[in-house]
Amino acid sequence: MNRDNSLAVLVLIAVIIFVPLVSGSAYVITIGVFSGINALIAIGLCILMGYAGQVSLGQAGFYGIGAYVSATLTHHYGLPVPLCVAAAMIVSAFAAVILAVPSLRLKGHYLAVATLSFGEIINIALNEWGPGGPSGFGDIPTFNILDFIFDTTTSYFYLVWGCVVLVLLFSFNFINSRTGRALRALHGSELASRAMGLDVTALKIKVFVISAAYASLAGSLYAHYVTFISPSSFTLFYSILVLMMVVIGGITNLWGGVVGAILITILPELLRSFEEFDVLVYGLILTLSLMFLRRGLVPLLIEKIKQLRGPLIARD
Amino acid sequence: MLAINTIGKSFGGLIALNNVSFRVDGGSISALIGPNGAGKTTLLNIISGIFPPDIGKISFSGTTISDLPATKIARAGISRTFQQVELFGDMTVLENVMVGRYSRTRSGFISSGLRLPFVRKEERETRDRSLGILDYIGLRSRKDELASNLPLGEQRILEIGRALATEPGLLLLDEPAAGLNIRETRSLGEMIVRLRNEKKITILLVEHDMDLVMRISDRIAVLNFGEVIADGTPLEVQKNQAVISAYLGTEE
Ligand SMILES: Nc1ncnc2c1ncn2[C@@H]1O[C@H](COP(=O)(O)OP(=O)(O)O)[C@@H](O)[C@H]1O
Ligand SMILES: [Mg+2]
């Protein structure tokens, strides 16, 4: 991990600690919880798109598996929550392999359609066979580790954002190592990658698995927070929303996922004052940012900071 | 070391290679020459497993490789450069070479994510060896530059460096002097000879620069319209009537 990213993680940790201290409002912290959940899934999609050059419109499928598997296991069988969250990640990982093996032969639009279909199949399956069918089920236990129950919004905020920090550290670690270099190489030239002995297919499958595991973790954290889930939370609409987050934040940088997730989560809340026009304004803002922020917010900011830093260094 | 046996390949109706056979001896610098479109790059692509031949067989150090995927062939010890430079453009010079170490290292996603002790050690070794290679090819001072920002001459050298990182026994060079000036071509030639002499790497060189080819090659095979029309020492090939009329007469 390079110095700038370490510094950024420290800043993030400081912000995480201070937000609940400064803001007494449960409303703000709740939005913070959802931002964190969305950040987890967005980081996974960032890695998939920005570093491996693959697209997915099926992240809601893994998000749904994460939510349903750990909710069902804890609710019906009374197993410890962390164990069930891990089990859900493993189930999602298997689902990712099954999806990846046939669809990674596909490129661009075809891959998008294949992953989209996967998400829809999961959604149909949840409607048909999920506990409670289309109306879902409740009484899902709150997240707890042994005796400690995360039953306040603030404690859940720390839990979720703690996970975001760990996932970021884990991700930065493997991106700045053999496997991460291989992913970027793959993105740069598949021909040269093959000639250098990179196992291209295996790498692509593994990235898919990682993005699925992150989405699954996000889904589990969601289920154990709201304690009631139904298939309507795990639709194509959500997959597209996650795509929006990473595109607006910037796919070439993991921080893009985090920033995009926060913005997209907060935006509808800020637009409340527009009342019945909020959907319209929301759509307008998304469209404009997609048009004018081609590379995403974070890469743009980094460029601006470098430009500002440049003359400073030159002056010294 | 490398035995190419009756290789054939066509693209649609176009016969790119027809009944091609020749050998590359271990420790030699062998050249493959021929006019544009003769099928040289196609043959390198088949040797390195980018695509399989239609018919025929290639064996490397006694084992058949023509049915293996590129990844396995690279691991078996064959590496290459490309006629159209194929560097990882938005990665640094050092990172490009480090990618070359991929097949000789083993940290995976999870062990790297957790920064396990063996991963740190391996990462240090990868970096040290790659810096060593940059020293060897004279690009150390450029290590943090983006590969796409290098001039063409250095890009071609960097491709060789990246290939060296895989620890090849056989190195395939596809027109490494294309686009280089006389001075650059000369030092490229010296480097190729050093690779063979110091690192004991066998070289198969595809090249249009006849000066370079005649000066450093032990053997030369000549390809014309997908067929081998001559195969011998530089002297023999230069005197060969078929070569003179088919190649040297028409080209350049
Ligand atoms: N992937 C490909 N698909 C179709 N035709 C190809 C392909 N690669 C090479 N060819 C054709 O095969 C012939 C040999 O090309 P090539 O091997 O690149 O020649 P050389 O490297 O000797 O200049 C050419 O006519 C070229 O157009
Ligand atoms: Mg060629």
GROMACS .gro file of N, CA and C in nm, chain B residues 55-116:
model
  186
  371ILE      N    1  -0.225  -2.823  -3.817
  371ILE     CA    2  -0.159  -2.954  -3.812
  371ILE      C    3  -0.014  -2.935  -3.774
  372GLY      N    4   0.053  -3.046  -3.742
  372GLY     CA    5   0.194  -3.042  -3.709
  372GLY      C    6   0.216  -3.040  -3.559
  373LYS      N    7   0.343  -3.046  -3.522
  373LYS     CA    8   0.377  -3.063  -3.382
  373LYS      C    9   0.501  -2.980  -3.350
  374ILE      N   10   0.505  -2.923  -3.231
  374ILE     CA   11   0.626  -2.853  -3.186
  374ILE      C   12   0.667  -2.914  -3.054
  375SER      N   13   0.796  -2.948  -3.043
  375SER     CA   14   0.840  -2.996  -2.912
  375SER      C   15   0.954  -2.909  -2.861
  376PHE      N   16   0.956  -2.894  -2.729
  376PHE     CA   17   1.053  -2.808  -2.662
  376PHE      C   18   1.122  -2.892  -2.556
  377SER      N   19   1.255  -2.905  -2.565
  377SER     CA   20   1.331  -2.989  -2.473
  377SER      C   21   1.267  -3.128  -2.458
  378GLY      N   22   1.221  -3.182  -2.569
  378GLY     CA   23   1.172  -3.319  -2.566
  378GLY      C   24   1.024  -3.337  -2.537
  379THR      N   25   0.955  -3.231  -2.490
  379THR     CA   26   0.811  -3.248  -2.466
  379THR      C   27   0.730  -3.170  -2.569
  380THR      N   28   0.616  -3.228  -2.606
  380THR     CA   29   0.529  -3.163  -2.703
  380THR      C   30   0.461  -3.043  -2.639
  381ILE      N   31   0.470  -2.927  -2.704
  381ILE     CA   32   0.407  -2.808  -2.645
  381ILE      C   33   0.295  -2.754  -2.733
  382SER      N   34   0.283  -2.806  -2.857
  382SER     CA   35   0.188  -2.744  -2.949
  382SER      C   36   0.042  -2.766  -2.909
  383ASP      N   37   0.017  -2.853  -2.809
  383ASP     CA   38  -0.121  -2.868  -2.762
  383ASP      C   39  -0.142  -2.800  -2.627
  384LEU      N   40  -0.042  -2.722  -2.582
  384LEU     CA   41  -0.055  -2.655  -2.451
  384LEU      C   42  -0.105  -2.512  -2.467
  385PRO      N   43  -0.176  -2.461  -2.366
  385PRO     CA   44  -0.214  -2.319  -2.369
  385PRO      C   45  -0.092  -2.229  -2.341
  386ALA      N   46  -0.102  -2.102  -2.378
  386ALA     CA   47   0.008  -2.007  -2.365
  386ALA      C   48   0.068  -2.006  -2.224
  387THR      N   49  -0.020  -2.008  -2.124
  387THR     CA   50   0.027  -2.002  -1.986
  387THR      C   51   0.126  -2.114  -1.955
  388LYS      N   52   0.091  -2.235  -1.998
  388LYS     CA   53   0.178  -2.351  -1.967
  388LYS      C   54   0.308  -2.341  -2.046
  389ILE      N   55   0.299  -2.291  -2.169
  389ILE     CA   56   0.420  -2.279  -2.251
  389ILE      C   57   0.515  -2.178  -2.187
  390ALA      N   58   0.458  -2.067  -2.137
  390ALA     CA   59   0.541  -1.967  -2.069
  390ALA      C   60   0.608  -2.031  -1.947
  391ARG      N   61   0.532  -2.110  -1.875
  391ARG     CA   62   0.589  -2.173  -1.756
  391ARG      C   63   0.694  -2.277  -1.791
  392ALA      N   64   0.680  -2.335  -1.912
  392ALA     CA   65   0.779  -2.435  -1.955
  392ALA      C   66   0.911  -2.369  -1.991
  393GLY      N   67   0.910  -2.234  -2.006
  393GLY     CA   68   1.037  -2.165  -2.029
  393GLY      C   69   1.052  -2.100  -2.166
  394ILE      N   70   0.940  -2.069  -2.230
  394ILE     CA   71   0.948  -1.994  -2.356
  394ILE      C   72   0.888  -1.857  -2.333
  395SER      N   73   0.962  -1.753  -2.363
  395SER     CA   74   0.905  -1.620  -2.350
  395SER      C   75   0.926  -1.544  -2.480
  396ARG      N   76   0.866  -1.426  -2.490
  396ARG     CA   77   0.871  -1.359  -2.620
  396ARG      C   78   0.851  -1.209  -2.609
  397THR      N   79   0.878  -1.139  -2.717
  397THR     CA   80   0.841  -0.999  -2.732
  397THR      C   81   0.750  -0.991  -2.853
  398PHE      N   82   0.695  -0.872  -2.877
  398PHE     CA   83   0.595  -0.858  -2.982
  398PHE      C   84   0.639  -0.757  -3.088
  399GLN      N   85   0.599  -0.786  -3.213
  399GLN     CA   86   0.630  -0.695  -3.322
  399GLN      C   87   0.566  -0.558  -3.295
  400GLN      N   88   0.436  -0.561  -3.262
  400GLN     CA   89   0.368  -0.440  -3.217
  400GLN      C   90   0.381  -0.440  -3.065
  401VAL      N   91   0.460  -0.348  -3.009
  401VAL     CA   92   0.490  -0.352  -2.867
  401VAL      C   93   0.363  -0.373  -2.783
  402GLU      N   94   0.368  -0.471  -2.695
  402GLU     CA   95   0.253  -0.503  -2.610
  402GLU      C   96   0.290  -0.487  -2.463
  403LEU      N   97   0.333  -0.367  -2.426
  403LEU     CA   98   0.364  -0.345  -2.285
  403LEU      C   99   0.235  -0.316  -2.209
  404PHE      N  100   0.242  -0.322  -2.077
  404PHE     CA  101   0.130  -0.281  -1.995
  404PHE      C  102   0.146  -0.130  -1.975
  405GLY      N  103   0.085  -0.053  -2.064
  405GLY     CA  104   0.116   0.087  -2.081
  405GLY      C  105   0.093   0.174  -1.959
  406ASP      N  106  -0.011   0.145  -1.881
  406ASP     CA  107  -0.036   0.234  -1.766
  406ASP      C  108   0.024   0.178  -1.637
  407MET      N  109   0.120   0.088  -1.654
  407MET     CA  110   0.197   0.043  -1.537
  407MET      C  111   0.340   0.094  -1.553
  408THR      N  112   0.412   0.101  -1.439
  408THR     CA  113   0.547   0.155  -1.448
  408THR      C  114   0.641   0.052  -1.511
  409VAL      N  115   0.760   0.102  -1.547
  409VAL     CA  116   0.863   0.016  -1.604
  409VAL      C  117   0.893  -0.101  -1.510
  410LEU      N  118   0.911  -0.069  -1.381
  410LEU     CA  119   0.941  -0.174  -1.283
  410LEU      C  120   0.826  -0.274  -1.273
  411GLU      N  121   0.703  -0.222  -1.267
  411GLU     CA  122   0.587  -0.312  -1.256
  411GLU      C  123   0.576  -0.405  -1.376
  412ASN      N  124   0.608  -0.354  -1.495
  412ASN     CA  125   0.604  -0.439  -1.613
  412ASN      C  126   0.695  -0.561  -1.596
  413VAL      N  127   0.816  -0.535  -1.545
  413VAL     CA  128   0.909  -0.647  -1.525
  413VAL      C  129   0.857  -0.738  -1.414
  414MET      N  130   0.801  -0.677  -1.309
  414MET     CA  131   0.750  -0.757  -1.197
  414MET      C  132   0.639  -0.853  -1.243
  415VAL      N  133   0.556  -0.808  -1.338
  415VAL     CA  134   0.452  -0.897  -1.390
  415VAL      C  135   0.516  -1.021  -1.454
  416GLY      N  136   0.633  -1.000  -1.514
  416GLY     CA  137   0.704  -1.113  -1.573
  416GLY      C  138   0.738  -1.222  -1.472
  417ARG      N  139   0.749  -1.184  -1.344
  417ARG     CA  140   0.780  -1.281  -1.239
  417ARG      C  141   0.660  -1.368  -1.201
  418TYR      N  142   0.544  -1.336  -1.257
  418TYR     CA  143   0.419  -1.401  -1.213
  418TYR      C  144   0.428  -1.553  -1.208
  419SER      N  145   0.478  -1.611  -1.318
  419SER     CA  146   0.474  -1.757  -1.325
  419SER      C  147   0.578  -1.822  -1.234
  420ARG      N  148   0.670  -1.742  -1.179
  420ARG     CA  149   0.772  -1.798  -1.091
  420ARG      C  150   0.744  -1.768  -0.944
  421THR      N  151   0.626  -1.713  -0.915
  421THR     CA  152   0.590  -1.681  -0.777
  421THR      C  153   0.451  -1.737  -0.750
  422ARG      N  154   0.404  -1.729  -0.623
  422ARG     CA  155   0.279  -1.800  -0.599
  422ARG      C  156   0.180  -1.732  -0.504
  423SER      N  157   0.207  -1.611  -0.452
  423SER     CA  158   0.107  -1.553  -0.361
  423SER      C  159  -0.025  -1.533  -0.432
  424GLY      N  160  -0.134  -1.568  -0.363
  424GLY     CA  161  -0.267  -1.554  -0.422
  424GLY      C  162  -0.341  -1.435  -0.365
  425PHE      N  163  -0.468  -1.423  -0.398
  425PHE     CA  164  -0.549  -1.310  -0.353
  425PHE      C  165  -0.555  -1.302  -0.201
  426ILE      N  166  -0.589  -1.417  -0.140
  426ILE     CA  167  -0.614  -1.413   0.004
  426ILE      C  168  -0.484  -1.393   0.082
  427SER      N  169  -0.379  -1.466   0.043
  427SER     CA  170  -0.253  -1.448   0.116
  427SER      C  171  -0.198  -1.308   0.095
  428SER      N  172  -0.218  -1.251  -0.024
  428SER     CA  173  -0.171  -1.113  -0.048
  428SER      C  174  -0.257  -1.015   0.030
  429GLY      N  175  -0.390  -1.038   0.030
  429GLY     CA  176  -0.480  -0.949   0.102
  429GLY      C  177  -0.445  -0.943   0.248
  430LEU      N  178  -0.401  -1.057   0.303
  430LEU     CA  179  -0.367  -1.063   0.446
  430LEU      C  180  -0.221  -1.029   0.470
  431ARG      N  181  -0.146  -1.004   0.362
  431ARG     CA  182  -0.002  -0.972   0.375
  431ARG      C  183   0.070  -1.073   0.463
  432LEU      N  184   0.051  -1.201   0.435
  432LEU     CA  185   0.118  -1.304   0.513
  432LEU      C  186   0.270  -1.290   0.497
   0.00000   0.00000   0.00000
